[in-house]
């Protein structure tokens, strides 16, 4: 996202405010809705194009970012047209998501104060897994979730969110797990958190099986939580990984959310076994028919329960997924983001707080702070930071995180292949050097085993090197070698 001029903020802000102030009937009036979408799209794209070209951004990357923005705008427009949004949801979508995050990008005065002090922008969001407990036991779960009591106290979770707002100007938080709807601490749960911080937008990765009519109505009343429901494909594949009957329970949950007027999306795990299915026209049609407005793809990462390199999509599958996912974004104008293959749309790797263009940290149920959900090594623990009188800025300043941000910055500056942006998955030998230098703690036994497994390390390094080589021609031809249009 880029900053906007005062005139452009006024124009887009007027359109957004018009929707918020006049409610659902006005928002769903086709002529007004289309005018609003056109205004937002024209202003944002014009500013993006001008700003990126002035900054010397590669033209191919500019086109990817514009395509993703168009997909986001049209997904929101489709939600206004097809989803009978509750007033609270409409207010949150327009005032918090559209204006606060897309246009104003959080509390800019706070973010600017951080930039002046530290030289770069702060982390723009956090991913928090407050509990490890889950009501399912999925094959290959990255969190190795189960029915246990490991959790962060509610007061600590509340403090983390409050500090991110106060110190970084953050207004977007992702809740993962475990299953977030299982979480209970100090008599409170996740729904209490979103009500307390009603100036923020939350997204929740959930298996969906606990979303009944009561939960849906609670979410509709709060308005500021976007559920992303996990799927593996159609019924057979989803039930094979998540348990018999789970697919049908998810479909029922989607029905409850749609009936209550809550926008929602999906979280798709891509493995060697299901890449074609989850990106097929038939599956995408099913998602849109069910009212899904956005989807995240997380390619299987060999961490967590029973980790194995054998479930990684092959390098040929991953290359096909890159092309196919961008075709869906451009042709369907559907917001589909792949955690690895969409790197050109967000400036590359966003872990460890990001390298100045926005990014995040991951905090788990034990308080371990790691660079990313898929980098299970933590140099600090938020409980220990707080016990010493510190805060999130002390997390930011950790040398391991600083080295990762420098790696990201150098990667972009040297115009290395952004189709292979991940230090852990795509450049594992380089990442191992950082682990050796800083010695962050593995967050669990699985991460410790992976760290000690030489065959695993060699296999992951070889995988990344092979994919980098496979896609170098695309990177050089479509991005580095592309010419700016006059």
Short mmCIF file of C-alpha atoms in Angstrom, two decimals:
data_model
loop_
_atom_site.label_atom_id
_atom_site.label_comp_id
_atom_site.label_asym_id
_atom_site.label_seq_id
_atom_site.Cartn_x
_atom_site.Cartn_y
_atom_site.Cartn_z
CA UNK A 1 0.00 0.00 0.00
CA UNK A 2 1.13 3.51 -0.68
CA UNK A 3 0.30 6.86 0.85
CA UNK A 4 -2.24 9.15 -0.83
CA UNK A 5 -2.39 12.87 -1.37
CA UNK A 6 -4.85 15.01 0.58
CA UNK A 7 -7.06 15.46 -2.52
CA UNK A 8 -7.15 11.71 -3.20
CA UNK A 9 -7.86 10.89 0.44
CA UNK A 10 -10.73 13.38 0.35
CA UNK A 11 -12.23 11.85 -2.80
CA UNK A 12 -11.98 8.24 -1.66
CA UNK A 13 -12.85 9.14 1.90
CA UNK A 14 -16.03 10.87 0.72
CA UNK A 15 -17.14 7.76 -1.16
CA UNK A 16 -16.39 5.51 1.81
CA UNK A 17 -18.06 7.81 4.30
CA UNK A 18 -21.14 7.99 2.09
CA UNK A 19 -21.52 4.24 2.32
CA UNK A 20 -20.96 4.17 6.07
CA UNK A 21 -23.29 7.04 6.88
CA UNK A 22 -26.25 5.95 4.76
CA UNK A 23 -26.32 2.27 5.59
CA UNK A 24 -27.06 -0.92 3.76
CA UNK A 25 -29.75 0.23 1.35
CA UNK A 26 -27.54 2.92 -0.09
CA UNK A 27 -24.49 0.66 -0.13
CA UNK A 28 -26.35 -1.95 -2.13
CA UNK A 29 -27.83 0.48 -4.66
CA UNK A 30 -26.02 -0.59 -7.81
CA UNK A 31 -25.37 2.83 -9.36
CA UNK A 32 -23.85 4.24 -6.15
CA UNK A 33 -21.89 1.09 -5.48
CA UNK A 34 -20.36 1.06 -8.94
CA UNK A 35 -19.55 4.78 -8.76
CA UNK A 36 -17.83 4.24 -5.42
CA UNK A 37 -15.80 1.31 -6.71
CA UNK A 38 -14.78 3.29 -9.79
CA UNK A 39 -13.66 6.27 -7.69
CA UNK A 40 -11.60 4.14 -5.33
CA UNK A 41 -10.08 2.08 -8.13
CA UNK A 42 -9.12 5.07 -10.28
CA UNK A 43 -7.57 7.06 -7.44
CA UNK A 44 -5.66 4.20 -5.89
CA UNK A 45 -4.29 2.87 -9.17
CA UNK A 46 -3.22 6.28 -10.40
CA UNK A 47 -1.37 6.99 -7.17
CA UNK A 48 0.20 3.54 -7.07
CA UNK A 49 1.45 3.86 -10.61
CA UNK A 50 2.94 7.30 -10.04
CA UNK A 51 4.55 6.46 -6.69
CA UNK A 52 6.04 3.14 -7.75
CA UNK A 53 7.50 4.52 -10.97
CA UNK A 54 9.03 7.42 -9.07
CA UNK A 55 10.58 4.90 -6.66
CA UNK A 56 12.00 2.82 -9.51
CA UNK A 57 9.82 -0.22 -8.85
CA UNK A 58 10.10 -2.82 -11.60
CA UNK A 59 7.16 -2.44 -14.04
CA UNK A 60 6.22 -6.12 -13.75
CA UNK A 61 5.88 -5.73 -9.99
CA UNK A 62 3.76 -2.60 -10.44
CA UNK A 63 1.36 -4.56 -12.64
CA UNK A 64 1.10 -7.37 -10.09
CA UNK A 65 0.34 -4.93 -7.29
CA UNK A 66 -2.28 -3.13 -9.36
CA UNK A 67 -3.92 -6.45 -10.25
CA UNK A 68 -4.10 -7.43 -6.58
CA UNK A 69 -5.57 -4.06 -5.58
CA UNK A 70 -8.22 -4.39 -8.29
CA UNK A 71 -9.06 -7.87 -6.99
CA UNK A 72 -9.40 -6.57 -3.42
CA UNK A 73 -11.66 -3.71 -4.52
CA UNK A 74 -13.90 -5.99 -6.57
CA UNK A 75 -14.07 -8.58 -3.79
CA UNK A 76 -15.34 -5.84 -1.46
CA UNK A 77 -17.78 -4.68 -4.13
CA UNK A 78 -19.03 -8.25 -4.56
CA UNK A 79 -19.53 -8.43 -0.82
CA UNK A 80 -21.63 -5.28 -0.86
CA UNK A 81 -23.71 -6.64 -3.73
CA UNK A 82 -24.23 -10.20 -2.51
CA UNK A 83 -23.83 -10.13 1.28
CA UNK A 84 -26.58 -8.54 3.37
CA UNK A 85 -23.99 -7.04 5.70
CA UNK A 86 -24.94 -6.10 9.22
CA UNK A 87 -24.60 -2.36 10.01
CA UNK A 88 -21.62 -3.07 12.30
CA UNK A 89 -19.87 -5.08 9.58
CA UNK A 90 -20.48 -2.37 6.97
CA UNK A 91 -19.11 0.28 9.31
CA UNK A 92 -15.99 -1.81 10.03
CA UNK A 93 -15.44 -2.67 6.37
CA UNK A 94 -15.61 0.95 5.28
CA UNK A 95 -14.25 2.97 8.19
CA UNK A 96 -11.61 0.53 9.51
CA UNK A 97 -10.68 -1.64 6.53
CA UNK A 98 -11.08 0.71 3.55
CA UNK A 99 -10.27 4.05 5.13
CA UNK A 100 -8.19 3.13 8.16
CA UNK A 101 -6.05 0.37 6.60
CA UNK A 102 -6.05 0.73 2.81
CA UNK A 103 -6.01 4.55 2.71
CA UNK A 104 -4.63 5.85 6.00
CA UNK A 105 -2.71 2.62 6.78
CA UNK A 106 -3.32 2.70 10.53
CA UNK A 107 -2.34 5.47 12.88
CA UNK A 108 0.12 7.34 10.68
CA UNK A 109 1.29 9.78 13.34
CA UNK A 110 2.40 6.91 15.56
CA UNK A 111 4.00 5.04 12.67
CA UNK A 112 5.83 8.19 11.60
CA UNK A 113 7.14 8.74 15.12
CA UNK A 114 8.55 5.20 15.05
CA UNK A 115 10.08 5.80 11.61
CA UNK A 116 11.82 8.97 12.77
CA UNK A 117 13.27 7.13 15.75
CA UNK A 118 14.25 3.88 14.02
CA UNK A 119 14.69 4.87 10.39
CA UNK A 120 12.06 2.48 8.97
CA UNK A 121 8.36 1.79 9.30
CA UNK A 122 7.27 -0.46 12.17
CA UNK A 123 5.52 -3.78 11.81
CA UNK A 124 2.07 -3.13 10.37
CA UNK A 125 0.32 -6.13 11.93
CA UNK A 126 0.73 -9.11 14.23
CA UNK A 127 -0.25 -12.75 14.01
CA UNK A 128 -1.17 -14.08 17.44
CA UNK A 129 -1.97 -17.69 18.33
CA UNK A 130 -3.27 -17.30 21.89
CA UNK A 131 -3.94 -21.01 22.37
CA UNK A 132 -2.66 -24.34 21.10
CA UNK A 133 -5.87 -26.21 21.90
CA UNK A 134 -8.06 -27.33 19.02
CA UNK A 135 -11.17 -29.46 18.68
CA UNK A 136 -9.71 -31.21 15.62
CA UNK A 137 -6.47 -33.08 15.03
CA UNK A 138 -5.53 -32.48 11.41
CA UNK A 139 -2.82 -34.45 9.62
CA UNK A 140 0.39 -32.41 9.36
CA UNK A 141 -0.85 -29.47 11.47
CA UNK A 142 1.87 -26.77 11.43
CA UNK A 143 0.99 -25.84 15.03
CA UNK A 144 0.83 -29.49 16.19
CA UNK A 145 -2.41 -28.49 17.92
CA UNK A 146 -4.23 -30.82 20.27
CA UNK A 147 -6.50 -30.80 23.30
CA UNK A 148 -4.18 -29.10 25.78
CA UNK A 149 -4.05 -26.04 27.99
CA UNK A 150 -1.09 -24.10 26.62
CA UNK A 151 -2.24 -20.50 26.20
CA UNK A 152 -1.40 -16.84 26.63
CA UNK A 153 -3.36 -15.11 29.41
CA UNK A 154 -6.09 -12.84 28.06
CA UNK A 155 -4.51 -9.85 29.78
CA UNK A 156 -1.24 -10.51 27.90
CA UNK A 157 -3.03 -10.80 24.56
CA UNK A 158 -4.87 -7.56 25.31
CA UNK A 159 -1.60 -5.85 26.22
CA UNK A 160 0.06 -7.01 23.00
CA UNK A 161 -2.75 -5.54 20.88
CA UNK A 162 -2.79 -2.32 22.92
CA UNK A 163 0.98 -1.89 22.59
CA UNK A 164 0.98 -2.54 18.85
CA UNK A 165 -1.60 0.22 18.51
CA UNK A 166 0.21 2.65 20.80
CA UNK A 167 3.80 2.02 19.64
CA UNK A 168 3.38 1.12 15.96
CA UNK A 169 -0.01 2.52 14.96
CA UNK A 170 -1.17 -1.00 14.00
CA UNK A 171 -4.87 -1.54 13.40
CA UNK A 172 -4.88 -5.04 11.90
CA UNK A 173 -4.41 -8.29 13.79
CA UNK A 174 -4.57 -11.93 12.70
CA UNK A 175 -5.69 -14.56 15.20
CA UNK A 176 -4.62 -18.14 14.59
CA UNK A 177 -4.14 -21.20 16.75
CA UNK A 178 -5.00 -23.85 17.69
CA UNK A 179 -8.63 -23.04 17.12
CA UNK A 180 -9.27 -19.41 18.16
CA UNK A 181 -12.88 -20.07 19.18
CA UNK A 182 -11.68 -22.62 21.76
CA UNK A 183 -9.64 -19.96 23.57
CA UNK A 184 -10.78 -19.00 27.09
CA UNK A 185 -8.67 -17.19 29.69
CA UNK A 186 -9.56 -15.04 32.68
CA UNK A 187 -13.21 -15.51 31.79
CA UNK A 188 -12.76 -14.04 28.31
CA UNK A 189 -12.32 -15.22 24.74
CA UNK A 190 -11.48 -13.94 21.28
CA UNK A 191 -14.89 -12.33 20.83
CA UNK A 192 -14.20 -10.21 23.92
CA UNK A 193 -10.92 -9.09 22.37
CA UNK A 194 -12.48 -7.80 19.15
CA UNK A 195 -15.19 -5.96 21.11
CA UNK A 196 -12.60 -4.29 23.32
CA UNK A 197 -10.55 -3.14 20.32
CA UNK A 198 -13.38 -1.99 18.10
CA UNK A 199 -11.09 0.47 16.28
CA UNK A 200 -9.18 -2.48 14.77
CA UNK A 201 -9.88 -5.09 12.11
CA UNK A 202 -9.19 -8.72 12.94
CA UNK A 203 -8.95 -11.81 10.78
CA UNK A 204 -9.32 -15.25 12.29
CA UNK A 205 -8.01 -18.50 10.84
CA UNK A 206 -10.56 -21.07 11.98
CA UNK A 207 -11.60 -24.61 11.16
CA UNK A 208 -15.17 -23.31 11.12
CA UNK A 209 -16.73 -26.17 13.04
CA UNK A 210 -17.58 -24.02 16.08
CA UNK A 211 -19.33 -21.27 14.10
CA UNK A 212 -23.00 -21.74 14.87
CA UNK A 213 -25.85 -19.23 14.68
CA UNK A 214 -24.97 -17.75 18.08
CA UNK A 215 -21.30 -17.17 17.18
CA UNK A 216 -22.30 -15.73 13.81
CA UNK A 217 -24.68 -13.26 15.45
CA UNK A 218 -21.97 -12.24 17.92
CA UNK A 219 -19.58 -11.60 15.02
CA UNK A 220 -22.26 -9.62 13.19
CA UNK A 221 -22.79 -7.42 16.23
CA UNK A 222 -19.05 -6.72 16.60
CA UNK A 223 -18.47 -6.30 12.89
CA UNK A 224 -14.66 -6.21 12.94
CA UNK A 225 -13.68 -9.88 12.51
CA UNK A 226 -13.20 -11.61 9.14
CA UNK A 227 -13.20 -15.42 9.48
CA UNK A 228 -10.96 -17.39 7.10
CA UNK A 229 -12.10 -21.01 7.15
CA UNK A 230 -9.65 -23.82 6.45
CA UNK A 231 -10.32 -26.14 3.50
CA UNK A 232 -8.23 -28.72 1.66
CA UNK A 233 -10.48 -28.94 -1.39
CA UNK A 234 -13.85 -30.60 -1.81
CA UNK A 235 -15.42 -32.98 0.73
CA UNK A 236 -13.15 -36.00 0.18
CA UNK A 237 -9.85 -34.16 0.62
CA UNK A 238 -11.04 -31.95 3.46
CA UNK A 239 -12.43 -34.85 5.45
CA UNK A 240 -9.33 -36.97 4.77
CA UNK A 241 -7.13 -34.40 6.53
CA UNK A 242 -9.55 -32.87 9.04
CA UNK A 243 -11.94 -35.67 9.93
CA UNK A 244 -15.15 -37.21 8.64
CA UNK A 245 -18.03 -34.75 8.37
CA UNK A 246 -15.88 -31.62 8.72
CA UNK A 247 -16.57 -30.41 5.16
CA UNK A 248 -20.32 -30.42 5.75
CA UNK A 249 -19.87 -28.59 9.06
CA UNK A 250 -17.81 -25.96 7.24
CA UNK A 251 -20.55 -25.52 4.63
CA UNK A 252 -23.05 -25.06 7.48
CA UNK A 253 -20.76 -22.46 9.09
CA UNK A 254 -20.55 -20.55 5.81
CA UNK A 255 -24.33 -20.53 5.71
CA UNK A 256 -24.53 -19.09 9.24
CA UNK A 257 -22.00 -16.36 8.38
CA UNK A 258 -23.78 -15.43 5.17
CA UNK A 259 -27.16 -15.33 6.90
CA UNK A 260 -25.74 -13.04 9.60
CA UNK A 261 -24.17 -10.69 7.05
CA UNK A 262 -20.50 -11.41 7.80
CA UNK A 263 -17.89 -11.32 5.01
CA UNK A 264 -15.64 -14.38 5.15
CA UNK A 265 -12.92 -16.17 3.25
CA UNK A 266 -11.00 -19.41 3.18
CA UNK A 267 -7.53 -20.65 4.05
CA UNK A 268 -6.31 -23.32 1.64
CA UNK A 269 -3.37 -25.61 2.37
CA UNK A 270 -1.66 -26.61 -0.88
CA UNK A 271 0.16 -29.94 -0.86
CA UNK A 272 1.56 -32.22 -3.54
CA UNK A 273 -1.82 -33.95 -3.54
CA UNK A 274 -4.35 -31.13 -4.00
CA UNK A 275 -2.81 -28.21 -5.92
CA UNK A 276 -4.88 -28.77 -9.06
CA UNK A 277 -8.13 -29.20 -7.12
CA UNK A 278 -7.99 -26.04 -4.99
CA UNK A 279 -7.20 -23.87 -8.03
CA UNK A 280 -9.67 -25.50 -10.40
CA UNK A 281 -12.54 -23.54 -11.93
CA UNK A 282 -14.96 -25.92 -10.26
CA UNK A 283 -13.56 -25.26 -6.80
CA UNK A 284 -13.36 -21.49 -7.34
CA UNK A 285 -16.96 -21.53 -8.58
CA UNK A 286 -17.99 -23.37 -5.42
CA UNK A 287 -16.26 -20.80 -3.22
CA UNK A 288 -17.92 -17.87 -4.96
CA UNK A 289 -21.32 -19.61 -4.93
CA UNK A 290 -20.95 -20.08 -1.16
CA UNK A 291 -20.24 -16.36 -0.70
CA UNK A 292 -16.47 -16.58 -0.13
CA UNK A 293 -14.92 -13.14 -0.73
CA UNK A 294 -11.21 -13.92 -0.37
CA UNK A 295 -8.82 -16.85 -0.10
CA UNK A 296 -5.32 -17.38 1.26
CA UNK A 297 -3.14 -20.20 -0.01
CA UNK A 298 -0.52 -21.61 2.34
CA UNK A 299 1.69 -24.10 0.58
CA UNK A 300 2.53 -26.96 2.89
CA UNK A 301 5.62 -26.12 4.93
CA UNK A 302 7.48 -29.05 6.50
CA UNK A 303 7.17 -27.95 10.13
CA UNK A 304 4.87 -29.05 12.93
CA UNK A 305 3.27 -32.46 13.39
CA UNK A 306 4.87 -35.30 11.38
CA UNK A 307 6.72 -32.85 9.13
CA UNK A 308 7.88 -34.28 5.81
CA UNK A 309 9.34 -32.94 2.58
CA UNK A 310 7.15 -35.40 0.68
CA UNK A 311 4.02 -33.20 0.97
CA UNK A 312 5.69 -30.10 -0.45
CA UNK A 313 4.24 -29.21 -3.87
CA UNK A 314 6.83 -30.16 -6.47
CA UNK A 315 8.74 -27.26 -7.99
CA UNK A 316 6.78 -27.77 -11.23
CA UNK A 317 3.48 -27.69 -9.30
CA UNK A 318 4.55 -24.53 -7.49
CA UNK A 319 5.43 -22.82 -10.77
CA UNK A 320 2.03 -23.81 -12.19
CA UNK A 321 0.35 -22.50 -9.02
CA UNK A 322 2.13 -19.15 -9.49
CA UNK A 323 0.71 -18.76 -13.00
CA UNK A 324 -2.73 -20.11 -12.16
CA UNK A 325 -3.22 -17.99 -9.03
CA UNK A 326 -2.33 -14.79 -10.92
CA UNK A 327 -4.73 -15.81 -13.72
CA UNK A 328 -7.51 -16.07 -11.12
CA UNK A 329 -6.61 -12.68 -9.63
CA UNK A 330 -6.62 -10.99 -13.03
CA UNK A 331 -9.45 -12.82 -14.81
CA UNK A 332 -11.90 -13.32 -11.96
CA UNK A 333 -10.84 -10.22 -10.00
CA UNK A 334 -10.96 -12.47 -6.95
CA UNK A 335 -8.66 -11.71 -4.02
CA UNK A 336 -6.50 -14.84 -3.90
CA UNK A 337 -3.15 -14.44 -2.14
CA UNK A 338 -0.52 -17.15 -2.00
CA UNK A 339 1.80 -16.76 1.01
CA UNK A 340 4.82 -17.41 -1.26
CA UNK A 341 3.70 -16.91 -4.86
CA UNK A 342 2.21 -13.45 -4.26
CA UNK A 343 5.45 -11.91 -2.98
CA UNK A 344 5.64 -9.42 -5.84
CA UNK A 345 2.38 -7.88 -4.62
CA UNK A 346 3.69 -7.05 -1.14
CA UNK A 347 7.41 -6.35 -1.41
CA UNK A 348 8.75 -9.83 -0.75
CA UNK A 349 9.19 -11.49 2.65
CA UNK A 350 7.27 -9.72 5.44
CA UNK A 351 8.67 -11.66 8.40
CA UNK A 352 10.43 -10.18 11.44
CA UNK A 353 8.42 -6.98 11.13
CA UNK A 354 9.31 -6.38 7.49
CA UNK A 355 12.12 -4.41 5.88
CA UNK A 356 10.41 -1.03 5.78
CA UNK A 357 7.36 -1.69 3.60
CA UNK A 358 5.24 -3.31 6.29
CA UNK A 359 5.43 -6.71 7.89
CA UNK A 360 4.65 -8.77 10.96
CA UNK A 361 5.79 -10.90 13.88
CA UNK A 362 4.24 -14.14 15.11
CA UNK A 363 3.52 -14.72 18.81
CA UNK A 364 2.42 -18.17 19.97
CA UNK A 365 0.56 -19.55 23.01
CA UNK A 366 3.76 -19.77 25.06
CA UNK A 367 4.75 -16.19 24.27
CA UNK A 368 7.51 -17.19 21.84
CA UNK A 369 8.02 -14.45 19.26
CA UNK A 370 9.22 -15.75 15.90
CA UNK A 371 9.70 -14.02 12.55
CA UNK A 372 6.87 -15.85 10.85
CA UNK A 373 4.31 -18.61 11.37
CA UNK A 374 6.49 -20.82 9.16
CA UNK A 375 9.84 -19.96 10.76
CA UNK A 376 9.58 -21.76 14.13
CA UNK A 377 12.57 -20.16 15.88
CA UNK A 378 12.19 -17.49 18.57
CA UNK A 379 14.98 -15.30 19.96
CA UNK A 380 12.68 -13.70 22.54
CA UNK A 381 9.57 -14.48 24.56
CA UNK A 382 7.00 -11.77 25.15
CA UNK A 383 6.49 -12.94 28.73
CA UNK A 384 10.20 -12.50 29.40
CA UNK A 385 10.22 -9.10 27.70
CA UNK A 386 7.35 -7.91 29.88
CA UNK A 387 8.91 -9.38 33.03
CA UNK A 388 11.98 -7.20 32.40
CA UNK A 389 9.87 -4.07 31.91
CA UNK A 390 10.20 -4.09 28.12
CA UNK A 391 7.67 -3.74 25.32
CA UNK A 392 7.18 -4.59 21.65
CA UNK A 393 9.91 -2.18 20.60
CA UNK A 394 12.38 -4.42 22.42
CA UNK A 395 11.10 -7.32 20.35
CA UNK A 396 11.62 -5.30 17.18
CA UNK A 397 15.23 -4.51 18.15
CA UNK A 398 16.35 -8.13 18.62
CA UNK A 399 19.53 -8.88 16.57
CA UNK A 400 18.08 -12.01 14.91
CA UNK A 401 15.06 -10.09 13.66
CA UNK A 402 17.29 -7.21 12.58
CA UNK A 403 19.49 -9.59 10.57
CA UNK A 404 16.45 -11.08 8.84
CA UNK A 405 15.19 -7.61 7.91
CA UNK A 406 18.62 -6.79 6.48
CA UNK A 407 18.53 -10.05 4.49
CA UNK A 408 15.13 -9.01 3.08
CA UNK A 409 16.35 -5.51 2.25
CA UNK A 410 19.45 -6.83 0.48
CA UNK A 411 17.37 -9.37 -1.41
CA UNK A 412 15.15 -6.64 -2.86
CA UNK A 413 18.00 -4.21 -3.50
CA UNK A 414 19.94 -6.83 -5.48
CA UNK A 415 16.80 -7.65 -7.50
CA UNK A 416 16.92 -11.31 -6.55
CA UNK A 417 14.10 -13.60 -7.61
CA UNK A 418 10.88 -12.55 -5.85
CA UNK A 419 9.16 -15.70 -7.05
CA UNK A 420 11.34 -17.42 -4.42
CA UNK A 421 11.24 -14.91 -1.54
CA UNK A 422 11.34 -17.03 1.62
CA UNK A 423 14.61 -17.24 3.57
CA UNK A 424 13.59 -20.52 5.20
CA UNK A 425 11.87 -22.38 2.38
CA UNK A 426 13.65 -20.95 -0.67
CA UNK A 427 17.13 -20.12 0.67
CA UNK A 428 17.51 -22.55 3.54
CA UNK A 429 21.32 -22.64 3.48
CA UNK A 430 21.43 -18.85 3.93
CA UNK A 431 18.80 -19.08 6.66
CA UNK A 432 20.80 -21.73 8.49
CA UNK A 433 23.71 -19.31 8.63
CA UNK A 434 21.48 -16.81 10.46
CA UNK A 435 20.37 -19.56 12.85
CA UNK A 436 23.98 -20.46 13.56
CA UNK A 437 24.91 -16.82 14.12
CA UNK A 438 22.05 -15.91 16.47
CA UNK A 439 20.92 -19.27 17.91
CA UNK A 440 17.21 -18.50 18.44
CA UNK A 441 15.31 -21.16 20.36
CA UNK A 442 13.18 -23.72 18.50
CA UNK A 443 9.58 -23.05 19.54
CA UNK A 444 8.79 -26.76 20.01
CA UNK A 445 10.23 -30.28 19.77
CA UNK A 446 9.35 -30.56 16.07
CA UNK A 447 11.39 -27.44 15.25
CA UNK A 448 14.28 -28.77 17.34
CA UNK A 449 14.22 -32.08 15.46
CA UNK A 450 14.19 -30.29 12.11
CA UNK A 451 17.14 -28.18 13.19
CA UNK A 452 19.17 -31.29 14.03
CA UNK A 453 18.11 -33.28 10.94
CA UNK A 454 20.90 -32.84 8.37
CA UNK A 455 18.94 -34.67 5.67
CA UNK A 456 15.98 -32.35 6.20
CA UNK A 457 18.25 -29.31 5.88
CA UNK A 458 19.87 -30.58 2.70
CA UNK A 459 16.51 -31.51 1.21
CA UNK A 460 14.91 -28.14 1.89
CA UNK A 461 17.98 -26.29 0.59
CA UNK A 462 17.94 -28.37 -2.60
CA UNK A 463 14.22 -27.72 -3.05
CA UNK A 464 14.70 -23.95 -2.83
CA UNK A 465 17.70 -23.93 -5.15
CA UNK A 466 15.81 -25.97 -7.74
CA UNK A 467 12.76 -23.72 -7.64
CA UNK A 468 14.88 -20.59 -7.86
CA UNK A 469 16.60 -21.99 -10.94
CA UNK A 470 13.28 -23.07 -12.49
CA UNK A 471 11.75 -19.61 -12.20
CA UNK A 472 14.78 -17.43 -12.95
CA UNK A 473 13.76 -17.10 -16.58
CA UNK A 474 10.32 -15.79 -15.58
CA UNK A 475 11.82 -13.38 -13.07
CA UNK A 476 14.38 -12.02 -15.54
CA UNK A 477 12.01 -11.84 -18.50
CA UNK A 478 8.76 -10.62 -16.91
CA UNK A 479 10.18 -8.47 -14.11
CA UNK A 480 13.84 -7.47 -14.29
CA UNK A 481 13.85 -7.24 -18.08
CA UNK A 482 10.47 -5.55 -18.41
CA UNK A 483 10.41 -2.03 -19.78
CA UNK A 484 8.36 0.81 -18.35
CA UNK A 485 5.62 2.07 -20.66
CA UNK A 486 5.93 5.73 -21.73
#
